[in-house]
Short mmCIF file of C-alpha atoms in Angstrom, two decimals:
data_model
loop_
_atom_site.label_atom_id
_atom_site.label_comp_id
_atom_site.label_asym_id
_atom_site.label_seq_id
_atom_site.Cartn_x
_atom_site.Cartn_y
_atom_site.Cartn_z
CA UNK A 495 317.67 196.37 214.61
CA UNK A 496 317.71 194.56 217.91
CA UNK A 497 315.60 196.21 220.28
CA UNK A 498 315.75 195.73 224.43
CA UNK A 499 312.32 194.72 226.37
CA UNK A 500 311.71 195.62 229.75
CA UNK A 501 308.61 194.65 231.29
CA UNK A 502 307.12 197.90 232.84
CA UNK A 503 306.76 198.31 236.36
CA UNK A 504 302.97 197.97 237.56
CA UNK A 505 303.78 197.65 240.84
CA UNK A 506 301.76 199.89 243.60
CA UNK A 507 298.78 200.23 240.91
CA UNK A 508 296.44 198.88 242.81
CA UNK A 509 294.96 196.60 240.23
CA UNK A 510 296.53 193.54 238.41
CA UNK A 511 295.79 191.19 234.91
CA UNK A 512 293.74 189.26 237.36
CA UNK A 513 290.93 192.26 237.04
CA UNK A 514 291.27 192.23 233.06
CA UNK A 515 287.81 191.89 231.38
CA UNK A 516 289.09 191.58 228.00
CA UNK A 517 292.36 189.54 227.44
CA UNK A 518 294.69 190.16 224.74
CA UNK A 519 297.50 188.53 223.16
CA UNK A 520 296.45 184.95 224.08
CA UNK A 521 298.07 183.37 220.79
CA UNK A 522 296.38 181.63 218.05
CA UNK A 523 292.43 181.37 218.78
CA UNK A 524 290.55 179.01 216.23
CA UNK A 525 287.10 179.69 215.71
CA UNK A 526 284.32 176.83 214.56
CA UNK A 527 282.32 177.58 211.27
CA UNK A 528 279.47 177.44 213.37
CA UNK A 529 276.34 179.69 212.26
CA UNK A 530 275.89 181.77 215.48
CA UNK A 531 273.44 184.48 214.32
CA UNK A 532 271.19 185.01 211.37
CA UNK A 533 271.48 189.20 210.40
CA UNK A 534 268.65 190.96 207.86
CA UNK A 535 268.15 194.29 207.19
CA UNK A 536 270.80 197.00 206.57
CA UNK A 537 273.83 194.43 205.57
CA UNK A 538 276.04 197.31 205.21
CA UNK A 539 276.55 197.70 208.61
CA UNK A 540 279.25 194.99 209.00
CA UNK A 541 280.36 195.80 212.94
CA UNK A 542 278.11 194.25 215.17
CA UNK A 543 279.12 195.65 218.50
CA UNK A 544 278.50 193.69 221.60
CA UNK A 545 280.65 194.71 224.66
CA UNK A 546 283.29 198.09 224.98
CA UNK A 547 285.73 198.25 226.88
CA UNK A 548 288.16 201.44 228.19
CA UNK A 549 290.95 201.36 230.76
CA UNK A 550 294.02 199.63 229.28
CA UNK A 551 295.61 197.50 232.71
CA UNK A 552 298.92 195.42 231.06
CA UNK A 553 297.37 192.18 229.54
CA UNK A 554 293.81 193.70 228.21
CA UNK A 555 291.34 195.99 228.83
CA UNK A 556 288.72 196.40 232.14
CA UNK A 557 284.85 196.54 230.81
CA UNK A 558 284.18 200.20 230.26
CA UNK A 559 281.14 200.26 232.75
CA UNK A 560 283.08 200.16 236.12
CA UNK A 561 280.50 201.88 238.44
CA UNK A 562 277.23 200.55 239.33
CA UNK A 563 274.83 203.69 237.82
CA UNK A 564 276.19 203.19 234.92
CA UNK A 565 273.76 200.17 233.78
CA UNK A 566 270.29 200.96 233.99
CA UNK A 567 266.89 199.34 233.64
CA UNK A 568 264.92 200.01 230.78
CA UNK A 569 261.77 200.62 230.50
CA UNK A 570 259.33 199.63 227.44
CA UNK A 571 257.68 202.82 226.01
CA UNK A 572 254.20 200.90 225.85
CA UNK A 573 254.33 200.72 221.97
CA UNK A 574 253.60 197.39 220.53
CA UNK A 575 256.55 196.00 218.14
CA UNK A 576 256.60 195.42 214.57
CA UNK A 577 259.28 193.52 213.88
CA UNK A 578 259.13 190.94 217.05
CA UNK A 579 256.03 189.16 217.93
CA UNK A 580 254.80 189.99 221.14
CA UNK A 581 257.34 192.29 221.52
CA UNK A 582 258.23 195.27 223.80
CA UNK A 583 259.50 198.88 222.55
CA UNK A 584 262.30 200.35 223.90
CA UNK A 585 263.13 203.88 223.05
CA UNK A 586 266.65 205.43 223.73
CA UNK A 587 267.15 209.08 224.65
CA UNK A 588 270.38 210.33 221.84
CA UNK A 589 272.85 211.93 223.28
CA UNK A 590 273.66 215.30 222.05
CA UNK A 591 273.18 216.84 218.07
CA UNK A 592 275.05 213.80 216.59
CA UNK A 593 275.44 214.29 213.12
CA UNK A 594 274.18 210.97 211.75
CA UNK A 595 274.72 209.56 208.19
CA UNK A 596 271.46 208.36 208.23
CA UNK A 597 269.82 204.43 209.96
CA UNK A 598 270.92 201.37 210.65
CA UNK A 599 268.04 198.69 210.91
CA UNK A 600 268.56 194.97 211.16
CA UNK A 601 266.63 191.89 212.31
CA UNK A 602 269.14 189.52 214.22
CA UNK A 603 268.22 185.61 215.18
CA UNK A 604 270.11 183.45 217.34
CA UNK A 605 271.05 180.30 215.92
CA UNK A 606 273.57 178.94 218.69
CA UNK A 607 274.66 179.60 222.08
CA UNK A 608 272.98 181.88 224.62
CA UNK A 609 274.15 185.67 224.35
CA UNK A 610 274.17 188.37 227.60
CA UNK A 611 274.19 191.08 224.72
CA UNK A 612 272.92 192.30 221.76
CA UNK A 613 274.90 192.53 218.66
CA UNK A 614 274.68 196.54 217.60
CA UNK A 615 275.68 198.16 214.73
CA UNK A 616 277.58 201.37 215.24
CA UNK A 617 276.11 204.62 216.45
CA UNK A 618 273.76 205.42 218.83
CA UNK A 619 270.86 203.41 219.42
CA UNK A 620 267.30 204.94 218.92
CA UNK A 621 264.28 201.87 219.19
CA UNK A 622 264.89 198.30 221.01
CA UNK A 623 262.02 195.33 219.73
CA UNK A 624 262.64 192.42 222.16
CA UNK A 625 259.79 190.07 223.59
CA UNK A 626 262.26 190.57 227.05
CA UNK A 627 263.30 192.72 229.69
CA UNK A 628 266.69 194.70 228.81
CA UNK A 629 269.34 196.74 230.62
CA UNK A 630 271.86 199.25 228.98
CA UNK A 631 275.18 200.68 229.40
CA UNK A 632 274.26 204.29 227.59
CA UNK A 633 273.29 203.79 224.12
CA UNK A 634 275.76 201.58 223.18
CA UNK A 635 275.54 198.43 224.87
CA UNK A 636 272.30 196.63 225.55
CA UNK A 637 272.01 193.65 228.16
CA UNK A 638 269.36 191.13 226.98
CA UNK A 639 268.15 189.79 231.07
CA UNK A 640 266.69 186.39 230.00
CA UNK A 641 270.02 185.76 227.45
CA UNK A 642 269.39 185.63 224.10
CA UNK A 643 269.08 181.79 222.87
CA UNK A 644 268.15 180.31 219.76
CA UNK A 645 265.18 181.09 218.02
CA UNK A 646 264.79 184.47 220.21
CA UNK A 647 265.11 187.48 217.73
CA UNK A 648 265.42 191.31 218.11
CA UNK A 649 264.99 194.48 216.49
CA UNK A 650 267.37 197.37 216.05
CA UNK A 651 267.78 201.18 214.58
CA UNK A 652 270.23 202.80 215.09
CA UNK A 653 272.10 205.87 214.11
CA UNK A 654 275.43 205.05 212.18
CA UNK A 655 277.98 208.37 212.91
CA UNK A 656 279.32 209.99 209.50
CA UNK A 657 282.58 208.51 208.28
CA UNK A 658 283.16 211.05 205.77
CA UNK A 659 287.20 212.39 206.92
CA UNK A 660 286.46 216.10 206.03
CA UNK A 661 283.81 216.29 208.59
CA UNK A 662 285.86 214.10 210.86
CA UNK A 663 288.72 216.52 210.37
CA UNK A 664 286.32 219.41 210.78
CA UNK A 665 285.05 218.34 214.33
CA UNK A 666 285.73 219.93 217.16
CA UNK A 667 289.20 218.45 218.50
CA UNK A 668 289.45 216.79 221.67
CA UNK A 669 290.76 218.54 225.20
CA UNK A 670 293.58 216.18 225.62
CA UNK A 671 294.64 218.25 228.57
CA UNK A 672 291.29 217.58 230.16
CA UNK A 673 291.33 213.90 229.76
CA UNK A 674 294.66 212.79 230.04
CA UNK A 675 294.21 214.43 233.98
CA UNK A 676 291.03 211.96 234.35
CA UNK A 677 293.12 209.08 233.06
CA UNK A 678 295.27 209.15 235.81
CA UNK A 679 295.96 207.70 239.45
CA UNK A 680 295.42 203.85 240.36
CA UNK A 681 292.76 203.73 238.60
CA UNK A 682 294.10 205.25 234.99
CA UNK A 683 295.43 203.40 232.14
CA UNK A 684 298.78 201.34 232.67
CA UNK A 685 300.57 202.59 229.27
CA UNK A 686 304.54 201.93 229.03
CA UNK A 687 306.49 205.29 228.68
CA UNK A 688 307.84 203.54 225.13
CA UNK A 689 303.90 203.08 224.00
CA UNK A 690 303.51 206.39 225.24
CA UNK A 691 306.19 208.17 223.67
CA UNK A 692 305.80 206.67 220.39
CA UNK A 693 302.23 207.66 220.29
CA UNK A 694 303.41 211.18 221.15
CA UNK A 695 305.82 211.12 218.14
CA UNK A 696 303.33 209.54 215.74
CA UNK A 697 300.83 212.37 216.31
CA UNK A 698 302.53 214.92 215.94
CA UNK A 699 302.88 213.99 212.09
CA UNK A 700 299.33 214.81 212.20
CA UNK A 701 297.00 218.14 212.06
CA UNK A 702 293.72 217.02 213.48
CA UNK A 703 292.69 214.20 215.75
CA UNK A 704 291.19 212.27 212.94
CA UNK A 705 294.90 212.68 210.88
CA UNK A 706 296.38 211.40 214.42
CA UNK A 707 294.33 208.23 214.57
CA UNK A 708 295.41 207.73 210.82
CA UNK A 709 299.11 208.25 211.67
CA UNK A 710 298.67 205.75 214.82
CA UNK A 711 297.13 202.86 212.02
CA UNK A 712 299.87 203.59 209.86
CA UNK A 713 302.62 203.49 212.28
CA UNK A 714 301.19 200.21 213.78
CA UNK A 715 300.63 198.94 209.92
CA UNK A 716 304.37 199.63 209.80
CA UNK A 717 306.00 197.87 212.30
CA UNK A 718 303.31 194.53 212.75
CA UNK A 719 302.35 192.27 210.67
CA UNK A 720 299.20 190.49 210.84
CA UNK A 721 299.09 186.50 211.35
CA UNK A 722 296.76 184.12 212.71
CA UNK A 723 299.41 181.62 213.87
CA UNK A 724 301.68 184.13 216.03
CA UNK A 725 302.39 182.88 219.50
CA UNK A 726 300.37 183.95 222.62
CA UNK A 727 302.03 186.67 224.97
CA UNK A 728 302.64 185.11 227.97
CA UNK A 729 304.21 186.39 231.21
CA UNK A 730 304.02 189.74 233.36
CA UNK A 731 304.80 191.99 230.14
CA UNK A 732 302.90 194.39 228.78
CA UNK A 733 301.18 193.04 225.69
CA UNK A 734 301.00 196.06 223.77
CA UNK A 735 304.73 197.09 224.42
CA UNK A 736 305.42 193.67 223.46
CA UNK A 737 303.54 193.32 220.23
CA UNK A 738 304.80 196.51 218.74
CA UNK A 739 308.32 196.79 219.74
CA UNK A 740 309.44 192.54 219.82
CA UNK A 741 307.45 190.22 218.34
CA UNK A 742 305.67 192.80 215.66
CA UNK A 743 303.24 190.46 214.81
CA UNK A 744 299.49 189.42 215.64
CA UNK A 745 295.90 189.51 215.05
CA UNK A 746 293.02 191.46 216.06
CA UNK A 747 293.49 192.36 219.22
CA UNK A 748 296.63 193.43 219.12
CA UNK A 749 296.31 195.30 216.65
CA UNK A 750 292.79 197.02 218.42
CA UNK A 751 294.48 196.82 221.51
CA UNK A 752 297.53 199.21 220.28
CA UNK A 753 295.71 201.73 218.42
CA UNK A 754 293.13 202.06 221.14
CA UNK A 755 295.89 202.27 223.78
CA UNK A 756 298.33 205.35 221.44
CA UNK A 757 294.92 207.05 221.19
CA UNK A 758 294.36 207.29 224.77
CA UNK A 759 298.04 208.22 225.46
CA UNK A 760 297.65 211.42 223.46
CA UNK A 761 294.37 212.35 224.88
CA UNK A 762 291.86 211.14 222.66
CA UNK A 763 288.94 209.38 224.02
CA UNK A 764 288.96 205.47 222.54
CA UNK A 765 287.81 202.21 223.14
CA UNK A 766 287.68 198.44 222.33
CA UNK A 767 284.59 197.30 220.94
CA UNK A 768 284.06 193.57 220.28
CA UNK A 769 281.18 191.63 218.79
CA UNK A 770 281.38 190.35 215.32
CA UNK A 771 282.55 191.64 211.71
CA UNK A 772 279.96 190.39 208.99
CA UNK A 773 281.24 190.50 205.57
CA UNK A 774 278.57 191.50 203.02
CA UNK A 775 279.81 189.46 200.66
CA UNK A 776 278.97 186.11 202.33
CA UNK A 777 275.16 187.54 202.48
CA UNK A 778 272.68 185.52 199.93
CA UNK A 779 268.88 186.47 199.41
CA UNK A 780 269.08 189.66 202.47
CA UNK A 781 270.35 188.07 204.86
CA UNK A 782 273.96 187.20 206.15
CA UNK A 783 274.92 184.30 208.33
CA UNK A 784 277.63 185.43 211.30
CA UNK A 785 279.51 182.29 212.36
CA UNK A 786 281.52 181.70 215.19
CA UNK A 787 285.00 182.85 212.46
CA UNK A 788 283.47 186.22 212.53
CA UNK A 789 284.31 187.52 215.98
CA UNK A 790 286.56 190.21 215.74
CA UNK A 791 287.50 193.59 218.05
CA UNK A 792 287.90 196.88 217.22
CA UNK A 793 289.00 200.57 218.08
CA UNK A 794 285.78 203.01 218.21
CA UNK A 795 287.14 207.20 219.08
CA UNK A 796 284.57 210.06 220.04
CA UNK A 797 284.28 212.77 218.03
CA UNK A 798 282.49 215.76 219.56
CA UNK A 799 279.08 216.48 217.96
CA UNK A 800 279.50 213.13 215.87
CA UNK A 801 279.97 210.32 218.19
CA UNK A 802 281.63 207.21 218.36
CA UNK A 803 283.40 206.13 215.02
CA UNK A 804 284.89 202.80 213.93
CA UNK A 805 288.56 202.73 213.10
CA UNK A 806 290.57 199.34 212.49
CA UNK A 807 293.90 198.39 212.46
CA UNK A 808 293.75 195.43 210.94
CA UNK A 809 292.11 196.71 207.81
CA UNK A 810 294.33 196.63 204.98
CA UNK A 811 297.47 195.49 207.29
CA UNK A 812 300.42 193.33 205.88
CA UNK A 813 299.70 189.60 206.49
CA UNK A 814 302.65 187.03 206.86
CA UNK A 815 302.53 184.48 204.21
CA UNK A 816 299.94 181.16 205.71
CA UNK A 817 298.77 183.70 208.19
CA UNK A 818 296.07 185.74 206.36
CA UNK A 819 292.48 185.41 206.98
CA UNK A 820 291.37 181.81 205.89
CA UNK A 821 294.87 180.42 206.90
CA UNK A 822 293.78 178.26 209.73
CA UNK A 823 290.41 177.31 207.58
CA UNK A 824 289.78 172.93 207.78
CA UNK A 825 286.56 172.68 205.12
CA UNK A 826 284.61 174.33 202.87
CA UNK A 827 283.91 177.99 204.10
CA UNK A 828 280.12 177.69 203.30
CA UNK A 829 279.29 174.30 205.48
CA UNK A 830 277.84 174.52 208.15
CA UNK A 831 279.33 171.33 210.14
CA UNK A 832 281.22 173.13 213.37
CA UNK A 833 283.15 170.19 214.11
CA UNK A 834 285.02 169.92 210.73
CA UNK A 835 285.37 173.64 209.51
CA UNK A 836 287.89 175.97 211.17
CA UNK A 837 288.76 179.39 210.38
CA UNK A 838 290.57 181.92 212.62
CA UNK A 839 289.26 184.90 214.19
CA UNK A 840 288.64 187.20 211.21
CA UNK A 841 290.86 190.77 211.82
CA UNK A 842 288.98 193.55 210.28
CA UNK A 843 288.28 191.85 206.71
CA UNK A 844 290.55 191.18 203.80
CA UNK A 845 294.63 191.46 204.73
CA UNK A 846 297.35 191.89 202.11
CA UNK A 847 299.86 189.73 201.57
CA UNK A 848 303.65 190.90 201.65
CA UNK A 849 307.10 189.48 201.46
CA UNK A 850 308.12 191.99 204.08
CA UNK A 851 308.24 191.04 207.84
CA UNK A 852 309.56 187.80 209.67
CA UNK A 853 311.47 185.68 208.10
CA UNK A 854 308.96 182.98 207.81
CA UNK A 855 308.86 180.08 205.20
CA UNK A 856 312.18 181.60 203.55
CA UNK A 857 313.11 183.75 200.64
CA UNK A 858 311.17 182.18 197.54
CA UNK A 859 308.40 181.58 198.85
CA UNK A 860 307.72 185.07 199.60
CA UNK A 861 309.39 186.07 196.02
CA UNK A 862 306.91 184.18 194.28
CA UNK A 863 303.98 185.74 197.05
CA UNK A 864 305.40 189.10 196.10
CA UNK A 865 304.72 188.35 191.98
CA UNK A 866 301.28 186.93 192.35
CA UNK A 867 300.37 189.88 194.19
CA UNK A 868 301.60 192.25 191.87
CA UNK A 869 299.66 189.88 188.48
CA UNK A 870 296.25 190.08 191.42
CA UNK A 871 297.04 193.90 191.55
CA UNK A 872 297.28 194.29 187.38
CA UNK A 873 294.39 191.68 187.18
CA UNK A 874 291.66 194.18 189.59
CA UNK A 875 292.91 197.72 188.83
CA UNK A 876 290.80 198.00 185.91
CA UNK A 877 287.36 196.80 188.35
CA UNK A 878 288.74 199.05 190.54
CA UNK A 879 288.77 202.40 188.82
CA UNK A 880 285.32 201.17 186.86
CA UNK A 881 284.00 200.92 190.50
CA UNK A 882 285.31 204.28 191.34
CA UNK A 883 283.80 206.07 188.32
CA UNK A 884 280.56 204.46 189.62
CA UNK A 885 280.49 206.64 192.54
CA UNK A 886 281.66 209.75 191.26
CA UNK A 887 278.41 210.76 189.99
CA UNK A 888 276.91 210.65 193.48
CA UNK A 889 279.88 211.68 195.27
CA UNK A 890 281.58 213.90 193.00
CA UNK A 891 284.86 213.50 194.07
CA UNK A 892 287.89 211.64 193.97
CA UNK A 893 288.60 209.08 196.96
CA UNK A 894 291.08 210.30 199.29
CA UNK A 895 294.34 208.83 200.15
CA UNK A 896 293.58 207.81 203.48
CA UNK A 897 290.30 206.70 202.84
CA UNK A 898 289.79 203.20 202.82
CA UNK A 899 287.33 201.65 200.14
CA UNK A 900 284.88 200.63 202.68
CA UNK A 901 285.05 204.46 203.74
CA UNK A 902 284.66 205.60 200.66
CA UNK A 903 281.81 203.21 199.98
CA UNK A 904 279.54 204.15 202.94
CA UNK A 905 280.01 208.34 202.26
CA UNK A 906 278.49 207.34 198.54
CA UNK A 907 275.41 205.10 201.30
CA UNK A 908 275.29 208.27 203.21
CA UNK A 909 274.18 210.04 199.92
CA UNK A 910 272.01 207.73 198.34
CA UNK A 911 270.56 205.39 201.14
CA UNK A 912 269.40 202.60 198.78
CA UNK A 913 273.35 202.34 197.30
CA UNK A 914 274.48 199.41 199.42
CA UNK A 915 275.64 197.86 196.68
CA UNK A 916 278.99 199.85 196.50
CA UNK A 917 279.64 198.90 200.45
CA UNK A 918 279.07 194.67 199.01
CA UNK A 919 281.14 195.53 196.00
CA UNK A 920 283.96 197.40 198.28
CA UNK A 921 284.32 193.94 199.80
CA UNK A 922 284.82 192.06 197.13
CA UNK A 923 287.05 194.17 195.49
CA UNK A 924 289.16 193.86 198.43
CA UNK A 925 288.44 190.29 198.28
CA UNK A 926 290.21 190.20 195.21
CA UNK A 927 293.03 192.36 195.66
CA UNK A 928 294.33 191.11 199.04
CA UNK A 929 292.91 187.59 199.66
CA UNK A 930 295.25 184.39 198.99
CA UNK A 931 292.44 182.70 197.07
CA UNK A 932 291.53 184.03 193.21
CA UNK A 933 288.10 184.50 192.08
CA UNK A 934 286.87 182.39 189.26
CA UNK A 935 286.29 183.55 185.94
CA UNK A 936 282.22 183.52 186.64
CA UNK A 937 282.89 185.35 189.92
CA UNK A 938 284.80 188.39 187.67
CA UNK A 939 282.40 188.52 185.64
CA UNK A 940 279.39 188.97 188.34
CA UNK A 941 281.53 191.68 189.80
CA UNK A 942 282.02 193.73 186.38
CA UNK A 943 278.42 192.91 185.53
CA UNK A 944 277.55 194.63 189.32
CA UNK A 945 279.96 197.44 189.13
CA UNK A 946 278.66 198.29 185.42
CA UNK A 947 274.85 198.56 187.00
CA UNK A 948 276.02 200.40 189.90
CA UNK A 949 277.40 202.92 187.45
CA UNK A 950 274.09 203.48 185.65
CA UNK A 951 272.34 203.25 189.14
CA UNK A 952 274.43 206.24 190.50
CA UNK A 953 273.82 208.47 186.73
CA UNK A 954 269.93 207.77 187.06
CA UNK A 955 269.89 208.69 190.53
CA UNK A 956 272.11 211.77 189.80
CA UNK A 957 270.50 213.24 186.99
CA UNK A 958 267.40 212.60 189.63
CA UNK A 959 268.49 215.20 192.07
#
């Protein structure tokens, strides 16, 4: 159907786009294949977060921090680093009796560019190694003072919150009450009355907060589509209302932007996070290579007692046909030459393909989409449940519906720490299934050949216990 779009009155707010931190909805944004930073360690922690932001104001989002104690200077414990030569300790206090899935600890180089941040995995942050002074915005942003240029490197733990959904479900649920009245006034979140109400009616499909952040994906997975070459937003209109009631299509951050923006409507405390998504199948000999391709943004909700957790919208979203990840992508993926290669902004890993959506490219060409798909889905089903019996020893039970693979991967890593494997192999199996380019026959047979030793990994370690 054809549906009306009236910009929303933002008049009298007392702030404008002009104050926007984080911009959304800008159109197409190609990325070079440049090799930014050099990652080793724990590559299954993919989300390197580098900024958050919270209150939503028409075209983006305003940086989270917005009052001045709310960056602080830290102070080195006195301890003398490991992991960084010559470097300084910093220790951070963590907040509350998070219930922690275990430690995230990576080594990250710069290779280009000077960076105000570090790059953090999710969770809380608990030791700091940098040869440099640092400030912080809690324990979830850290502020390198002399910017982090190439050669510098750091040192990171942190404390990745459980992803499992029955203890998500099991939390304690959120006072909605309570923070929708401190989300108010001129200096609340500008949210449409549409975005609202349609947030409204998508939660109340669900039971718990963590079923209402599932319902908001799904809803958003239902009306967008995501594609690299949609147009940029332009004009005094709300780029949310826009995206998911006219043009229904985007990357990223509009798809971050909206779920982040229903959450806070109902009550739930979200945010944008953006840094970079590292895919752990593009690591070689420990260590992965983020390039410039790999920026990405995010939706990260508090869960009391648990903490910040990563959801994203983009994962496992419906892709318009020469818009998927890789569409936009001028060389060979691998190089390293920035001025030839070009990929877009990656949008939460591998995206589907589907003849659903606009009417792009006509009605064969997404016929013959829609069979290829379907020979790709026949072709991985069998690696697929192989790869699932692999975990059931260690997990010992079945994946849930609205559990992603990735999700289901890193409860089996909360288990057995030293099972990373299955959160590489989740990736390539999605690889498979949803990417437009096919493995080769050596490439299927490295991942049966993985997913068979993962299997006997997971009954050793079982019979172990």
């Amino acid at each position: 159907p054809e549906l009306q779009f009236t910009p929303p009155n933002t008049s009298g707010t007392g702030r404008g786009p002009a104050e926007t931190a984080k911009r959304i909805g800008g159109g197409p944004i190609s990325a070079s294949n440049m090799p930014v930073l050099e990652v080793t360690g724990d590559l299954s922690a993919t989300y390197l977060r580098s900024e958050v932001y919270g209150t939503y104001v028409q075209n983006g989002f305003v940086a989270k921090r917005t009052r001045q104690g709310d960056i602080r200077q830290m102070e080195a414990s006195g301890e003398k680093s490991v992991a960084v030569d010559g470097g300084k300790v910093y220790k951070f206090e963590v907040e509350g009796a998070a219930v922690s899935s275990g430690m995230h600890e990576i080594t990250v180089k710069s290779l280009a560019r000077r960076h105000t941040s570090a790059y953090i995995p999710p969770g809380q942050i608990r030791n700091f190694e940098y040869d440099g002074d640092i400030t912080a915005y809690g324990s979830d942003v850290v502020y390198l003072t002399d910017l982090f240029r190439p050669g510098k490197i750091y040192h990171v733990e942190s404390m990745p919150p459980v992803v499992s959904p029955a203890i998500l479900r099991g939390a304690p649920q959120a006072d909605r009450r309570r923070n929708l009245s401190r989300n108010t006034g001129p200096y609340g979140d500008q949210i449409p009355r549409s975005v609202r109400e349609l947030a409204q009616e998508t939660a109340a499909r669900g039971s718990t907060d963590y079923d209402d952040v599932i319902e908001i994906i799904r809803e958003i997975q239902r009306r967008a589509e995501y594609n690299l070459q949609a147009e940029a937003i332009t004009g005094r209109v709300d780029r949310v209302e826009t995206f998911l009631f006219d043009i229904q299509e985007g990357y990223c951050d509009l798809f971050a932007a909206s779920l982040t923006v229903m959450c806070r409507a109902i009550g739930l405390q979200a945010r944008a996070a953006s840094g970079y998504l590292a895919p752990p199948e593009e690591a070689k000999d420990g260590t992965i290579i983020v390039r410039d391709r790999h920026a990405h943004l995010w939706t990260e909700v508090f869960f009391e007692g648990i903490g910040w957790v990563t959801f994203d919208a983009t994962t496992g979203a419906r892709a318009v046909p020469g818009g998927e990840v890789g569409a936009l992508l001028d060389g060979d993926i691998e190089g390293d030459n920035a001025g030839a290669a070009f990929a877009a902004i990656i949008g939460g890993g591998i995206f589907g393909l589907s003849f659903l959506g606009l009417v792009i490219g006509g009605f064969w060409p997404r016929l013959r989409a829609m069979f290829a798909k379907k020979g790709i889905e026949r072709k991985v089903a069998p690696y697929y449940q192989d790869y699932l019996r692999a975990l059931h020893p260690v997990l010992k039970r079945p994946k849930e519906m609205a559990e992603t693979t990735k999700e289901f991967a890193n409860a089996y890593v909360a288990l057995r720490s030293e099972g990373t494997e299955a959160v590489v192999l989740a990736s390539m199996l999605d690889r498979a299934l949803y990417s437009s380019a096919s493995l080769s026959s050596e490439e299927w047979a490295n991942l049966k050949r993985r997913i068979t030793e993962l299997a006997v990994a997971s009954k050793k370690y079982a019979r172990s216990l």
